[in-house]
PDB file of C-alpha atoms in Angstrom:
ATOM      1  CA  UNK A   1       0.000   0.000   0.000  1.00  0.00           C
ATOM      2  CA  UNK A   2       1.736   3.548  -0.948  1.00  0.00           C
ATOM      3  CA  UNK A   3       1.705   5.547   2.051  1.00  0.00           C
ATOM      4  CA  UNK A   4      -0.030   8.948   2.358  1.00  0.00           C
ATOM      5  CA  UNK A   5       1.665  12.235   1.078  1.00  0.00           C
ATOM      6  CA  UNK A   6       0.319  13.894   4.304  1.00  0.00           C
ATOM      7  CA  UNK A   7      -1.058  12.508   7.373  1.00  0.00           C
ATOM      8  CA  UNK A   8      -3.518  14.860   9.691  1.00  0.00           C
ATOM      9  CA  UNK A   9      -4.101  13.108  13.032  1.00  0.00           C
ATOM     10  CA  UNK A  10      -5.996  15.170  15.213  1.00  0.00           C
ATOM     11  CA  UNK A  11      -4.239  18.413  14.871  1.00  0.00           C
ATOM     12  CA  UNK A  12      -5.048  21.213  16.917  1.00  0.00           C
ATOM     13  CA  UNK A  13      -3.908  24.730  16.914  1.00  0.00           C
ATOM     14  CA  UNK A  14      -4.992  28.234  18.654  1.00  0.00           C
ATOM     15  CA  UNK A  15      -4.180  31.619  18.685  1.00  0.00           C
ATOM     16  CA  UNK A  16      -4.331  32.940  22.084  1.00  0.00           C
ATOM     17  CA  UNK A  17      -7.668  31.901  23.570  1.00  0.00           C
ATOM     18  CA  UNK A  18      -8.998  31.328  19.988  1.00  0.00           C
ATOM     19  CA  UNK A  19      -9.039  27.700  18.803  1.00  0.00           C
ATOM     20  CA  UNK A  20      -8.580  27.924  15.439  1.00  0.00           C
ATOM     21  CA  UNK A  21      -7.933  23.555  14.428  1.00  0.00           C
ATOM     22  CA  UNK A  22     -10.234  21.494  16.768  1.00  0.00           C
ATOM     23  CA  UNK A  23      -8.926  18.261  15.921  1.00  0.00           C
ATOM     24  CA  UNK A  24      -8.099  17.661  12.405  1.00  0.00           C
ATOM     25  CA  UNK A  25      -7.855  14.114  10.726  1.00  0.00           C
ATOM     26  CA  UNK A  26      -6.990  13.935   7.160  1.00  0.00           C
ATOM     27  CA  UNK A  27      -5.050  11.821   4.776  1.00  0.00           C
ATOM     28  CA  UNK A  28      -4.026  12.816   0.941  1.00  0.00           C
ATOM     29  CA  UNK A  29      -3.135   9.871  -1.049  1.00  0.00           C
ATOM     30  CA  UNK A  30      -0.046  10.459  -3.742  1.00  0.00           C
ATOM     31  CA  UNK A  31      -1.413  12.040  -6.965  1.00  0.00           C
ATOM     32  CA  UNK A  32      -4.511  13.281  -5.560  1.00  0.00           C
ATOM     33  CA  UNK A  33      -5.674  16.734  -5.504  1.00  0.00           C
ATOM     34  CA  UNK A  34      -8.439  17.762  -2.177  1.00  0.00           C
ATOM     35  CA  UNK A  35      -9.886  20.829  -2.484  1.00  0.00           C
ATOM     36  CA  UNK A  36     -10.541  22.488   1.169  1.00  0.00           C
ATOM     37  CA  UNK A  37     -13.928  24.804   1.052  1.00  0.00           C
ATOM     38  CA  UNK A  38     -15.605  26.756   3.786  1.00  0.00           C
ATOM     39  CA  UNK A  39     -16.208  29.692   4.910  1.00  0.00           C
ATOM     40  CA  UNK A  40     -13.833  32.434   5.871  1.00  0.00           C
ATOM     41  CA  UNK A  41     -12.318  31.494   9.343  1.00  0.00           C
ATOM     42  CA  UNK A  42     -13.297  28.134   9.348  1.00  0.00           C
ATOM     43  CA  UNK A  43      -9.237  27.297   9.767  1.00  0.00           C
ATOM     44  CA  UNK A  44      -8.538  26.175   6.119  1.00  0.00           C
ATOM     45  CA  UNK A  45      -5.552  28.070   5.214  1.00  0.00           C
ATOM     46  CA  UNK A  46      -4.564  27.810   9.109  1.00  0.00           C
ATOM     47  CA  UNK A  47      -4.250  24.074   8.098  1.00  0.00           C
ATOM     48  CA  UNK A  48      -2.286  24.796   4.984  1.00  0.00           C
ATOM     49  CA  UNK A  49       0.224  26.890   6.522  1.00  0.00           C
ATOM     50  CA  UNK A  50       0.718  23.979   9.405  1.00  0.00           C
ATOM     51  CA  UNK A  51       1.323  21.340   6.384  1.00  0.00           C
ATOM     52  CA  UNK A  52       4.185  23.454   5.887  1.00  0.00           C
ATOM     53  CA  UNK A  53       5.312  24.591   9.248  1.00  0.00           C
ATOM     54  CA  UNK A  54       4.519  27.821   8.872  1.00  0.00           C
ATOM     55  CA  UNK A  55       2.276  27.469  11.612  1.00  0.00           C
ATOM     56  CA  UNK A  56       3.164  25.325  14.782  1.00  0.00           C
ATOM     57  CA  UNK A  57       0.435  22.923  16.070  1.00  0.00           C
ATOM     58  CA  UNK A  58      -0.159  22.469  19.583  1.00  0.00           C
ATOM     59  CA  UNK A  59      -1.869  18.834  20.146  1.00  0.00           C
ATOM     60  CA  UNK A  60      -1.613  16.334  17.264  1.00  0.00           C
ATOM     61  CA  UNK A  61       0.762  14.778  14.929  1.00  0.00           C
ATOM     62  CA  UNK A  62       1.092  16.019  11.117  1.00  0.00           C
ATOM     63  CA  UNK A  63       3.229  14.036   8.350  1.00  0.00           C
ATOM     64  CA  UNK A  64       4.231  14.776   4.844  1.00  0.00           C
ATOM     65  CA  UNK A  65       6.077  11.986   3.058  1.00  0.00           C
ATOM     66  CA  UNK A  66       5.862   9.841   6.655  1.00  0.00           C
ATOM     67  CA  UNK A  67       7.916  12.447   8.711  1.00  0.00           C
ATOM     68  CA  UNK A  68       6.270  14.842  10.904  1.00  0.00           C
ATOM     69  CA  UNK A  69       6.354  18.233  10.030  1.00  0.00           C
ATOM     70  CA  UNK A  70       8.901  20.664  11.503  1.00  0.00           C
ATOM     71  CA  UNK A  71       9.179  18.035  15.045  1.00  0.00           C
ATOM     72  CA  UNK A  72      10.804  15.010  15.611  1.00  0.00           C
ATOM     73  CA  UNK A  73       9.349  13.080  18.473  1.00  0.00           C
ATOM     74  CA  UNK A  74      11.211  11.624  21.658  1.00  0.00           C
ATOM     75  CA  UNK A  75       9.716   9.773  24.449  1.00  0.00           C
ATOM     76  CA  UNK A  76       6.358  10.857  23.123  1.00  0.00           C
ATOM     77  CA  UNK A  77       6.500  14.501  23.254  1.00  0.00           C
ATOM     78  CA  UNK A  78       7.524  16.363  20.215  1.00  0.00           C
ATOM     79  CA  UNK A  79      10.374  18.822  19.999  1.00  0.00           C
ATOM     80  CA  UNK A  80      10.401  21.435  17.175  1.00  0.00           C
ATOM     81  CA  UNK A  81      13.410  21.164  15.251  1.00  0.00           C
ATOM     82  CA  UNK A  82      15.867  23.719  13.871  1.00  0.00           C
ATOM     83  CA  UNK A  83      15.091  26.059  11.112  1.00  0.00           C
ATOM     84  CA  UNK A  84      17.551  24.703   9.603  1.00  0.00           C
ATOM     85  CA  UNK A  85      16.404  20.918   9.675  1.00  0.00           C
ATOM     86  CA  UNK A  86      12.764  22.472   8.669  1.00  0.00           C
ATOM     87  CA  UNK A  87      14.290  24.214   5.561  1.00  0.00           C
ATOM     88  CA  UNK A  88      15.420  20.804   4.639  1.00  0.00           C
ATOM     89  CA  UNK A  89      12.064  18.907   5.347  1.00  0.00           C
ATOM     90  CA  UNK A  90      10.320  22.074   3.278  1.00  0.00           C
ATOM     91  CA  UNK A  91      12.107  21.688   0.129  1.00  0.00           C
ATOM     92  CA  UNK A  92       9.476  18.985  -1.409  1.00  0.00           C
ATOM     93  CA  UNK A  93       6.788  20.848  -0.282  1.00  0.00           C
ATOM     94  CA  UNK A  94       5.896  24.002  -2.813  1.00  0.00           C
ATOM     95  CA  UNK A  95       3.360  26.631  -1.758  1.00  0.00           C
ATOM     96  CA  UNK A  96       1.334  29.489  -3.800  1.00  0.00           C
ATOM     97  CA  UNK A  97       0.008  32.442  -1.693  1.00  0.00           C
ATOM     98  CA  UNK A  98      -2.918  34.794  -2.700  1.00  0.00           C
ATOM     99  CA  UNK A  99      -0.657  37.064  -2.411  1.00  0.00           C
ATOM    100  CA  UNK A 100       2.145  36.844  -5.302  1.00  0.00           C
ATOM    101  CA  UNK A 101       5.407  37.860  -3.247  1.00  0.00           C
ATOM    102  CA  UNK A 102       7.515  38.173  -6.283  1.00  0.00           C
ATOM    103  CA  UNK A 103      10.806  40.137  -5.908  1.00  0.00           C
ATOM    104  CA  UNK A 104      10.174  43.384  -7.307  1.00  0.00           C
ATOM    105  CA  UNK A 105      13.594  44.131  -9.003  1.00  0.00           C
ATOM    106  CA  UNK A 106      13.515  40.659  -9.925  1.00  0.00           C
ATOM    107  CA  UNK A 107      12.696  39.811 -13.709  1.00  0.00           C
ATOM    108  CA  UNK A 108      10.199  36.808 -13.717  1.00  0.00           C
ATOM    109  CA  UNK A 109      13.390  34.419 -14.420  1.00  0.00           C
ATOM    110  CA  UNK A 110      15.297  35.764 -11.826  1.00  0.00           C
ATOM    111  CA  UNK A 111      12.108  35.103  -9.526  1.00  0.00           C
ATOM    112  CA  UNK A 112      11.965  31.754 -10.650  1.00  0.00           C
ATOM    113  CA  UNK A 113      15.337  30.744 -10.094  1.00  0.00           C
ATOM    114  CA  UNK A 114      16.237  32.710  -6.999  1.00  0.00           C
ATOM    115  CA  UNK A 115      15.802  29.387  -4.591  1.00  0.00           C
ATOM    116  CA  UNK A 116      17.312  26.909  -6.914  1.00  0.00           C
ATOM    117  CA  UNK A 117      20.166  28.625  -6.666  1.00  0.00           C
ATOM    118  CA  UNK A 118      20.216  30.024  -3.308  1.00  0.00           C
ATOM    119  CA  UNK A 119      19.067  27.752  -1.286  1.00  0.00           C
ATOM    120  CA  UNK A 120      19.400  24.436  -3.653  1.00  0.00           C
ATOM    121  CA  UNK A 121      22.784  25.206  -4.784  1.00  0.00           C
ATOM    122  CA  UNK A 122      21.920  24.954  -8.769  1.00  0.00           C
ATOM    123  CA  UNK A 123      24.578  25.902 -11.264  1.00  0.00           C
ATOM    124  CA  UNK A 124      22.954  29.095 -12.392  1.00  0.00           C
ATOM    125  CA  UNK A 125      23.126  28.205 -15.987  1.00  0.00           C
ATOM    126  CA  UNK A 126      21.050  24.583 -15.422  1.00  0.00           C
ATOM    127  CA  UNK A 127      18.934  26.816 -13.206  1.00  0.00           C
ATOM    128  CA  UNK A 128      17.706  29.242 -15.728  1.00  0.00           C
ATOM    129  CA  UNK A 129      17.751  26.656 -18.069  1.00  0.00           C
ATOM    130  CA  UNK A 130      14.867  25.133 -16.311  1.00  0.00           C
ATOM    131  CA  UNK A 131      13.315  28.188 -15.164  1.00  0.00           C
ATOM    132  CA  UNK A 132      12.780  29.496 -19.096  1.00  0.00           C
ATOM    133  CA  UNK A 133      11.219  25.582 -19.304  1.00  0.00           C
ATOM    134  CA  UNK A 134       8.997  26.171 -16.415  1.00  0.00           C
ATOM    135  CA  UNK A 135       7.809  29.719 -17.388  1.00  0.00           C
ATOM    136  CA  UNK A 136       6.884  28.046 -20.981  1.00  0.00           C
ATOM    137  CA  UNK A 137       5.431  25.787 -18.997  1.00  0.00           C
ATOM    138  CA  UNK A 138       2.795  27.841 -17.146  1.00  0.00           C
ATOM    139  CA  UNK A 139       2.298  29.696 -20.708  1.00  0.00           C
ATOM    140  CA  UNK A 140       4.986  32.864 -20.326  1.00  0.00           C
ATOM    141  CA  UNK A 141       7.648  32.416 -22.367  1.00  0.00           C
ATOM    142  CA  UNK A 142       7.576  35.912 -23.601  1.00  0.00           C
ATOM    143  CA  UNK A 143       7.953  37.277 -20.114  1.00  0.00           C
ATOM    144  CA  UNK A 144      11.125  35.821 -18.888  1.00  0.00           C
ATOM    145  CA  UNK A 145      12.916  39.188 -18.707  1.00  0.00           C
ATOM    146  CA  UNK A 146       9.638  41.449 -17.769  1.00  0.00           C
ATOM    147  CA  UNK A 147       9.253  42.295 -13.966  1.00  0.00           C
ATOM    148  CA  UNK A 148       6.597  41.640 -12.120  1.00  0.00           C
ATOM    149  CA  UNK A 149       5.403  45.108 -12.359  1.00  0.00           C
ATOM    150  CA  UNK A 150       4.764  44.966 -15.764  1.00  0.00           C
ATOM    151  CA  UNK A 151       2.601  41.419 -15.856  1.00  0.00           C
ATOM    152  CA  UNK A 152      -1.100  41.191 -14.898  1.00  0.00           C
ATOM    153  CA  UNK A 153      -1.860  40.081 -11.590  1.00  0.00           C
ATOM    154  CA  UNK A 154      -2.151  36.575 -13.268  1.00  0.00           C
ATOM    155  CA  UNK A 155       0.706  36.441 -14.415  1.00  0.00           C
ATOM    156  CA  UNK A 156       2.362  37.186 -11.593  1.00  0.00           C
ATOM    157  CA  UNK A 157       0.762  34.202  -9.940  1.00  0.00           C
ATOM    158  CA  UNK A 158       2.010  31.986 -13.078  1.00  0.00           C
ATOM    159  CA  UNK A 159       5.613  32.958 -12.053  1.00  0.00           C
ATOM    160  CA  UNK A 160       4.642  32.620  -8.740  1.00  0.00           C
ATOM    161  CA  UNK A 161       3.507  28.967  -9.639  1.00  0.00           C
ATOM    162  CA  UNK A 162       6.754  28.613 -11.681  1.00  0.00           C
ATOM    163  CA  UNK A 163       8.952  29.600  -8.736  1.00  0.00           C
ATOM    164  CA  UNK A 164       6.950  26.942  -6.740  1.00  0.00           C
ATOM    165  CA  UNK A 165       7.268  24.125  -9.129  1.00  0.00           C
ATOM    166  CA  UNK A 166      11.693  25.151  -9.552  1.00  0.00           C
ATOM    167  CA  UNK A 167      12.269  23.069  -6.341  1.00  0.00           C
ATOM    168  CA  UNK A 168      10.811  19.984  -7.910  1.00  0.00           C
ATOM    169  CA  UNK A 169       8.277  19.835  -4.965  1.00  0.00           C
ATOM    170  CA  UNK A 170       6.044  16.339  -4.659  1.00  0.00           C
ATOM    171  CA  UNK A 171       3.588  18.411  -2.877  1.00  0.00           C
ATOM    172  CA  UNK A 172       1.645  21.440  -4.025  1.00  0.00           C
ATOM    173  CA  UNK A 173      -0.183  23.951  -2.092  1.00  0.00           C
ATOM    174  CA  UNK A 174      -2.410  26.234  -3.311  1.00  0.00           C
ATOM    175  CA  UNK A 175      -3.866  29.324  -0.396  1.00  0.00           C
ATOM    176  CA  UNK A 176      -6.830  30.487  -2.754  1.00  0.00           C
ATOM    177  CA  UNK A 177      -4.367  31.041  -5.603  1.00  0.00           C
ATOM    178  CA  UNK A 178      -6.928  33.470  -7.300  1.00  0.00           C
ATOM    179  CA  UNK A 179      -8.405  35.343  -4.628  1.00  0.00           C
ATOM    180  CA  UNK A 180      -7.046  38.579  -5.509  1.00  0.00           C
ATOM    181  CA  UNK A 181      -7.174  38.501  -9.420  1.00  0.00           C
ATOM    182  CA  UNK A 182      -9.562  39.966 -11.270  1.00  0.00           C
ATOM    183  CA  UNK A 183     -12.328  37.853 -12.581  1.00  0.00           C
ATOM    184  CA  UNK A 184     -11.010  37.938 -16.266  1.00  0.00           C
ATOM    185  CA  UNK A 185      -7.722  36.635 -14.899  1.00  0.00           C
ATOM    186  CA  UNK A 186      -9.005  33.582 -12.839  1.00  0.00           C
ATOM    187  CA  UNK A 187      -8.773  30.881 -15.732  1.00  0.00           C
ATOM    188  CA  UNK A 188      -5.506  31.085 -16.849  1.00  0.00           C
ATOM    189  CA  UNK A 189      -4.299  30.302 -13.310  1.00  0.00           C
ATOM    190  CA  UNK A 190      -6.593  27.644 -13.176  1.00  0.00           C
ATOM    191  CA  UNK A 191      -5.638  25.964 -16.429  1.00  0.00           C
ATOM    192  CA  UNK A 192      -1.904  26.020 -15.112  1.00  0.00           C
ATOM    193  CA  UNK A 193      -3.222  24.079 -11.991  1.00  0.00           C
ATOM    194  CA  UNK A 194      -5.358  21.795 -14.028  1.00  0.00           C
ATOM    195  CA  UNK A 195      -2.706  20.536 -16.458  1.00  0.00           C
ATOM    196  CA  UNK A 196      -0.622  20.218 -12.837  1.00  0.00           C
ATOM    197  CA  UNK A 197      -3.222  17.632 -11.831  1.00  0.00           C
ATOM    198  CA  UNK A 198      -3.489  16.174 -15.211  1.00  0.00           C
ATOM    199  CA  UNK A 199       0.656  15.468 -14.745  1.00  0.00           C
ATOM    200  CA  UNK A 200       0.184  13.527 -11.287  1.00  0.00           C
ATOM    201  CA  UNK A 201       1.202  16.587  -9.090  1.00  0.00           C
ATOM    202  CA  UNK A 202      -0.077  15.780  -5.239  1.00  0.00           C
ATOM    203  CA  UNK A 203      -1.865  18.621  -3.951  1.00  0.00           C
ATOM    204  CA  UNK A 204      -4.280  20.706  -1.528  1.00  0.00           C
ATOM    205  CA  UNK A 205      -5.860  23.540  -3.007  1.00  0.00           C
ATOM    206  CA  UNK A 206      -7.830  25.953  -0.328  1.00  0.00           C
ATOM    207  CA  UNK A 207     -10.492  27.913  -2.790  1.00  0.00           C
ATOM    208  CA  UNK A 208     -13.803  29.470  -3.714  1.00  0.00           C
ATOM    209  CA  UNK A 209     -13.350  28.390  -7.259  1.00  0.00           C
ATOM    210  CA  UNK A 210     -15.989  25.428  -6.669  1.00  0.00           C
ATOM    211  CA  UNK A 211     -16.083  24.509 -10.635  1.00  0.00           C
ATOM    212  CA  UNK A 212     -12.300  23.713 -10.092  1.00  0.00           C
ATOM    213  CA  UNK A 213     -12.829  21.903  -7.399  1.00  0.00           C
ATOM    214  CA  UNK A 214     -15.781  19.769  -9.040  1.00  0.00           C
ATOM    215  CA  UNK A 215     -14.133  18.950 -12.110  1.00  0.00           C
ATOM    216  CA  UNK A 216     -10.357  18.814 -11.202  1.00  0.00           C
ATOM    217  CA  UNK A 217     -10.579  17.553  -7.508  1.00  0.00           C
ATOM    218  CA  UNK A 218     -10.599  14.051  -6.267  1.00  0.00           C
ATOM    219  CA  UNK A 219     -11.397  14.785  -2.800  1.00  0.00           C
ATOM    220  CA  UNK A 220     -13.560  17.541  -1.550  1.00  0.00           C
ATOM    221  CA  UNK A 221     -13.326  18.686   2.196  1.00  0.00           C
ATOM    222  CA  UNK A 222     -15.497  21.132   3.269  1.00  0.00           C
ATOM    223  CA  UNK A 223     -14.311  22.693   6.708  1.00  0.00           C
ATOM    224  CA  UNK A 224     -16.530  25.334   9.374  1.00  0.00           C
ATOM    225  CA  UNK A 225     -15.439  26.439  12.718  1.00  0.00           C
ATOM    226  CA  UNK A 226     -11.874  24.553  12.857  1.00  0.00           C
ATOM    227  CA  UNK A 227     -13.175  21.147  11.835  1.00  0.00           C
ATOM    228  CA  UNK A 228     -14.012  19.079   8.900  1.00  0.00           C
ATOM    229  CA  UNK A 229     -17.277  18.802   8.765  1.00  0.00           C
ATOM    230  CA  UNK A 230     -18.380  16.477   5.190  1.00  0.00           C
ATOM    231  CA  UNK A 231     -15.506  14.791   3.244  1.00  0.00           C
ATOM    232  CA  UNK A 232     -16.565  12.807  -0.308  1.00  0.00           C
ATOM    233  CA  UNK A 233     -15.834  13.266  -4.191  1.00  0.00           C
ATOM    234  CA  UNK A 234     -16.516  16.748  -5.114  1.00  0.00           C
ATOM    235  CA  UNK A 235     -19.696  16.339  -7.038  1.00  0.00           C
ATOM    236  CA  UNK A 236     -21.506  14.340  -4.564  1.00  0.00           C
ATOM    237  CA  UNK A 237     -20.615  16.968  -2.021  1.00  0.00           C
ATOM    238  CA  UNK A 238     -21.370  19.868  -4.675  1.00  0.00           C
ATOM    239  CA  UNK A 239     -24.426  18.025  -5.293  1.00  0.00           C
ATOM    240  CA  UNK A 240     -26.143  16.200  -2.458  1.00  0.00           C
ATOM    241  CA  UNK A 241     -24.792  17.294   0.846  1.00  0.00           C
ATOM    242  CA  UNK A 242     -25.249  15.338   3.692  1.00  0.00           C
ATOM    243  CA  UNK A 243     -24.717  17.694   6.809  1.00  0.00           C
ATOM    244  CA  UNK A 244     -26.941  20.994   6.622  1.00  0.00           C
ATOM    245  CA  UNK A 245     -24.029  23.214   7.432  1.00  0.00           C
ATOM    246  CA  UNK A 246     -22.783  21.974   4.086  1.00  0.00           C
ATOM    247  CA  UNK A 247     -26.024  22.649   2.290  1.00  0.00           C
ATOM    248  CA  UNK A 248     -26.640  25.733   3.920  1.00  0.00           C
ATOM    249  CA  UNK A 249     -22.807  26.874   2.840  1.00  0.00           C
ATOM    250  CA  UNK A 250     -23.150  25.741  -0.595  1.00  0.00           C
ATOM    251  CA  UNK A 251     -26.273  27.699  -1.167  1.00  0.00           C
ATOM    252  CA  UNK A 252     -24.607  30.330  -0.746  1.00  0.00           C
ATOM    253  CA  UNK A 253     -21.459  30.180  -2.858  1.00  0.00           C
ATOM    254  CA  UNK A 254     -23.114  27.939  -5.892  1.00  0.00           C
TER     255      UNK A 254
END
């Protein structure tokens, strides 16, 4: 049996007084692509940022690839590791932001390559080799030398997916990738994540984009309050809810 990309075992996490994961158990088999819905504050990109260790979790244990996320566990208690150690653990994992957080004086190849070479220790030659491949890739091979202030916003988030994908990550995640485009600009960052899925690419996509999530998800996890609340195949949750919170979210957003 091939073991699960990531592992959720009743993770918990609060801020303050605020318990923002009550509990979460989830697996994500490799190749598959679960699409987290809900409404805002219900903990979803919380969880996403834990996968990654960019949150801490407080009660629970969290894998990726059968090692926990940023801990290593001795006599039953966990102890975080160094940033160091957690750098290492991160490099399989790629993540795309709503947010694009492209370098600024950086032209989209520079962008792209940036980690490969700083942090991976790529011969700068191989690494903008591959980083022209991957921006033909996601469809901008006219724009290797433009910066980010002259590319659309979804653009920017196809370098941004680029830049992601340069670490030759087995794990993608996605925090409501097109959240802050502009409706015309939506597809073509969804097309880039489609053909993604249609290569094999693991990942965990956190979105309102439910026509996405019905026709390119496998697994469809609809989250309120911190907890998971319905878990199926997208169209049979899109479709015939079971729990009313479900139906009564869905009514709203379909």
């Amino acid at each position: 049996m091939t073991p699960a990309v990531i592992r959720a075992e009743s993770v918990h996490k609060s801020f303050g007084r605020t318990e923002v994961l009550k509990g979460i158990d989830l697996t994500v088999a490799p190749g598959e692509v679960l699409c987290l819905v809900g409404p805002s504050g219900s903990g979803k990109s919380t969880f996403l940022r834990c996968i990654n260790h960019l949150e801490t979790i407080d009660r629970g244990r969290l894998y990726v690839r059968g090692e926990l996320v940023g801990y290593e566990e001795r006599d039953g208690k966990l102890h975080e590791l160094s940033e160091k150690a957690v750098s290492r653990r991160r490099r399989g994992i790629g993540m795309v932001f709503q947010r694009f957080n492209l370098f600024p004086h950086m032209t989209a190849l520079e962008n792209v390559i940036e980690a490969p070479v700083q942090v991976g220790k790529e011969p700068k030659a191989r690494a903008r080799r591959r980083g022209a491949e991957l921006l033909d890739r996601v469809g901008l091979a006219d724009k290797t030398h433009s910066y980010p202030a002259q590319l659309s916003g979804g653009q920017q988030q196809r370098v941004a997916i680029a830049r992601a994908l340069a670490m030759r990550p087995e794990l993608m995640l996605f925090d409501e990738p097109t959240s802050a485009l502009d409706p015309e600009l939506v597809g073509e960052v969804l097309e880039v994540m489609r053909a993604l899925a249609d290569d094999g690419m693991t990942m965990v996509v956190v979105t309102h984009e439910m026509g996405f999530a019905r026709e390119v998800g496998d697994t469809l996890v609809f989250m309120d309050d911190g907890a998971v609340v319905e878990t199926g195949p997208p169209a049979d949750v899109l479709s015939d809810p079971r729990h009313e919170r479900t139906r009564a979210f869905l009514s709203k957003v379909l």
